PDB file of C-alpha atoms and ligand atoms in Angstrom:
ATOM      1  CA  UNK W1405     121.782 184.360 211.351  1.00 67.00           C
ATOM      2  CA  UNK W1406     118.355 183.372 210.601  1.00 76.00           C
ATOM      3  CA  UNK W1407     118.415 186.398 207.794  1.00 79.00           C
ATOM      4  CA  UNK W1408     121.336 185.208 206.432  1.00 81.00           C
ATOM      5  CA  UNK W1409     120.199 181.559 206.504  1.00 80.00           C
ATOM      6  CA  UNK W1410     116.936 182.961 204.560  1.00 78.00           C
ATOM      7  CA  UNK W1411     118.794 184.937 202.481  1.00 80.00           C
ATOM      8  CA  UNK W1412     121.009 182.012 201.076  1.00 76.00           C
ATOM      9  CA  UNK W1413     118.113 180.009 200.891  1.00 74.00           C
ATOM     10  CA  UNK W1414     116.387 182.459 198.016  1.00 75.00           C
ATOM     11  CA  UNK W1415     119.515 182.493 196.289  1.00 72.00           C
ATOM     12  CA  UNK W1416     120.361 179.125 195.719  1.00 69.00           C
ATOM     13  CA  UNK W1417     116.611 178.848 194.367  1.00 65.00           C
ATOM     14  CA  UNK W1418     117.925 181.543 192.127  1.00 64.00           C
ATOM     15  CA  UNK W1419     121.578 179.984 191.102  1.00 61.00           C
ATOM     16  CA  UNK W1420     118.271 176.350 190.914  1.00 57.00           C
ATOM     17  CA  UNK W1421     116.318 177.823 188.287  1.00 58.00           C
ATOM     18  CA  UNK W1422     118.937 178.506 185.518  1.00 68.00           C
ATOM     19  CA  UNK W1423     119.585 175.410 185.502  1.00 84.00           C
ATOM     20  CA  UNK W1424     116.018 174.179 184.241  1.00 90.00           C
ATOM     21  CA  UNK W1425     115.839 173.174 180.110  1.00 94.00           C
ATOM     22  CA  UNK W1426     113.311 173.754 177.918  1.00 94.00           C
ATOM     23  CA  UNK W1427     112.949 171.616 174.226  1.00 96.00           C
ATOM     24  CA  UNK W1428     112.155 172.505 170.760  1.00 96.00           C
ATOM     25  CA  UNK W1429     111.256 170.753 167.736  1.00 96.00           C
ATOM     26  CA  UNK W1430     113.898 172.375 165.194  1.00 96.00           C
ATOM     27  CA  UNK W1431     113.455 170.688 160.939  1.00 96.00           C
ATOM     28  CA  UNK W1432     117.252 171.403 161.483  1.00 95.00           C
ATOM     29  CA  UNK W1433     120.439 172.100 163.248  1.00 95.00           C
ATOM     30  CA  UNK W1434     119.425 176.002 164.668  1.00 94.00           C
ATOM     31  CA  UNK W1435     121.812 178.526 163.516  1.00 94.00           C
ATOM     32  CA  UNK W1436     121.456 180.790 166.282  1.00 93.00           C
ATOM     33  CA  UNK W1437     121.337 178.671 169.979  1.00 95.00           C
ATOM     34  CA  UNK W1438     119.518 179.946 173.044  1.00 92.00           C
ATOM     35  CA  UNK W1439     120.790 179.331 176.664  1.00 90.00           C
ATOM     36  CA  UNK W1440     118.589 176.574 178.431  1.00 92.00           C
ATOM     37  CA  UNK W1441     116.812 175.806 174.951  1.00 95.00           C
ATOM     38  CA  UNK W1442     117.522 171.362 174.450  1.00 96.00           C
ATOM     39  CA  UNK W1443     117.009 171.705 170.247  1.00 97.00           C
ATOM     40  CA  UNK W1444     115.398 168.392 168.793  1.00 97.00           C
ATOM     41  CA  UNK W1445     117.007 168.399 165.352  1.00 98.00           C
ATOM     42  CA  UNK W1446     115.235 166.301 162.681  1.00 96.00           C
ATOM     43  CA  UNK W1447     111.572 166.613 159.948  1.00 89.00           C
ATOM     44  CA  UNK W1448     109.457 163.977 161.756  1.00 84.00           C
ATOM     45  CA  UNK W1449     112.164 161.746 162.907  1.00 90.00           C
ATOM     46  CA  UNK W1450     114.711 164.038 165.235  1.00 94.00           C
ATOM     47  CA  UNK W1451     118.569 162.392 164.370  1.00 96.00           C
ATOM     48  CA  UNK W1452     120.171 164.611 166.721  1.00 97.00           C
ATOM     49  CA  UNK W1453     120.090 166.846 169.781  1.00 97.00           C
ATOM     50  CA  UNK W1454     121.540 169.898 170.039  1.00 97.00           C
ATOM     51  CA  UNK W1455     121.903 172.978 172.905  1.00 96.00           C
ATOM     52  CA  UNK W1456     124.306 175.364 174.135  1.00 93.00           C
ATOM     53  CA  UNK W1457     126.055 173.557 177.248  1.00 93.00           C
ATOM     54  CA  UNK W1458     124.067 174.625 180.011  1.00 91.00           C
ATOM     55  CA  UNK W1459     127.915 176.070 182.445  1.00 88.00           C
ATOM     56  CA  UNK W1460     128.174 179.201 180.916  1.00 86.00           C
ATOM     57  CA  UNK W1461     130.988 178.197 178.698  1.00 90.00           C
ATOM     58  CA  UNK W1462     128.398 179.074 175.107  1.00 86.00           C
ATOM     59  CA  UNK W1463     129.940 175.901 173.694  1.00 92.00           C
ATOM     60  CA  UNK W1464     127.329 173.312 171.885  1.00 94.00           C
ATOM     61  CA  UNK W1465     126.861 170.055 172.333  1.00 95.00           C
ATOM     62  CA  UNK W1466     125.562 167.613 169.975  1.00 95.00           C
ATOM     63  CA  UNK W1467     123.980 164.239 170.772  1.00 96.00           C
ATOM     64  CA  UNK W1468     122.755 161.608 168.279  1.00 97.00           C
ATOM     65  CA  UNK W1469     119.752 159.506 169.230  1.00 97.00           C
ATOM     66  CA  UNK W1470     119.740 157.521 165.642  1.00 96.00           C
ATOM     67  CA  UNK W1471     120.611 154.123 167.262  1.00 92.00           C
ATOM     68  CA  UNK W1472     122.823 152.645 164.486  1.00 93.00           C
ATOM     69  CA  UNK W1473     125.048 155.163 165.786  1.00 92.00           C
ATOM     70  CA  UNK W1474     127.143 155.217 168.618  1.00 92.00           C
ATOM     71  CA  UNK W1475     127.059 157.009 170.847  1.00 93.00           C
ATOM     72  CA  UNK W1476     124.051 157.414 171.165  1.00 96.00           C
ATOM     73  CA  UNK W1477     121.762 159.424 173.389  1.00 97.00           C
ATOM     74  CA  UNK W1478     117.232 158.325 174.450  1.00 96.00           C
ATOM     75  CA  UNK W1479     115.128 161.208 174.553  1.00 97.00           C
ATOM     76  CA  UNK W1480     111.155 161.540 176.567  1.00 95.00           C
ATOM     77  CA  UNK W1481     109.169 164.289 176.825  1.00 96.00           C
ATOM     78  CA  UNK W1482     106.800 163.633 180.362  1.00 96.00           C
ATOM     79  CA  UNK W1483     104.453 166.359 181.003  1.00 95.00           C
ATOM     80  CA  UNK W1484     105.742 169.210 178.468  1.00 95.00           C
ATOM     81  CA  UNK W1485     109.831 167.776 180.585  1.00 96.00           C
ATOM     82  CA  UNK W1486     112.971 167.348 178.798  1.00 97.00           C
ATOM     83  CA  UNK W1487     115.457 163.793 180.435  1.00 98.00           C
ATOM     84  CA  UNK W1488     117.786 162.596 177.894  1.00 97.00           C
ATOM     85  CA  UNK W1489     119.148 159.973 178.674  1.00 96.00           C
ATOM     86  CA  UNK W1490     122.604 158.685 179.897  1.00 96.00           C
ATOM     87  CA  UNK W1491     124.753 161.618 181.052  1.00 95.00           C
ATOM     88  CA  UNK W1492     126.188 164.275 178.785  1.00 94.00           C
ATOM     89  CA  UNK W1493     130.280 164.945 179.172  1.00 90.00           C
ATOM     90  CA  UNK W1494     132.517 166.875 178.246  1.00 82.00           C
ATOM     91  CA  UNK W1495     135.803 164.941 176.683  1.00 78.00           C
ATOM     92  CA  UNK W1496     137.568 168.359 175.689  1.00 80.00           C
ATOM     93  CA  UNK W1497     136.817 172.197 176.717  1.00 86.00           C
ATOM     94  CA  UNK W1498     134.278 172.833 179.938  1.00 90.00           C
ATOM     95  CA  UNK W1499     134.587 168.778 180.901  1.00 88.00           C
ATOM     96  CA  UNK W1500     130.908 169.374 182.097  1.00 90.00           C
ATOM     97  CA  UNK W1501     129.514 166.557 183.016  1.00 93.00           C
ATOM     98  CA  UNK W1502     125.997 166.401 184.245  1.00 94.00           C
ATOM     99  CA  UNK W1503     122.219 164.738 183.308  1.00 95.00           C
ATOM    100  CA  UNK W1504     119.512 166.103 182.050  1.00 96.00           C
ATOM    101  CA  UNK W1505     116.145 165.075 183.860  1.00 96.00           C
ATOM    102  CA  UNK W1506     112.527 166.224 184.160  1.00 96.00           C
ATOM    103  CA  UNK W1507     113.423 169.263 182.846  1.00 96.00           C
ATOM    104  CA  UNK W1508     116.204 170.637 184.067  1.00 93.00           C
ATOM    105  CA  UNK W1509     120.196 169.622 184.658  1.00 93.00           C
ATOM    106  CA  UNK W1510     121.968 168.265 187.371  1.00 91.00           C
ATOM    107  CA  UNK W1511     125.494 168.206 187.876  1.00 89.00           C
ATOM    108  CA  UNK W1512     127.691 165.408 187.871  1.00 88.00           C
ATOM    109  CA  UNK W1513     130.757 165.585 190.606  1.00 73.00           C
ATOM    110  CA  UNK W1514     129.885 168.814 191.981  1.00 55.00           C
ATOM    111  CA  UNK W1515     131.268 170.152 188.184  1.00 48.00           C
ATOM    112  CA  UNK W1516     130.133 173.069 185.937  1.00 45.00           C
ATOM    113  CA  UNK W1517     128.720 175.046 189.731  1.00 48.00           C
TER     114      UNK W1517
HETATM  115 ZN1  LIG O  48     130.734 174.108 178.680  1.00 88.33          ZN
END
């Protein structure tokens, strides 16, 4: 049983690593999206965060970062890790609800697992 416990720990760690999110500054919305990358779009001043839904559904998520428009998201980069506030909640499709904090996806209500 001990071995099984270690196995699950190892298996879980693999799964968790998949929840890591990186970021990339780009001038324009990308034609092709890589998984687990948040694109910070804008020349000089960013106006959009865009990424593939981390649940694996391949949906493209776009988050406005302009304060004048609502809803509006903020992002911070600390020690090369991105944090996005508030949480992201898909109103259609997979309805994933998650938070990106310090470069990793934290699922809300266990959605997307
Ligand atoms: Zn999804």
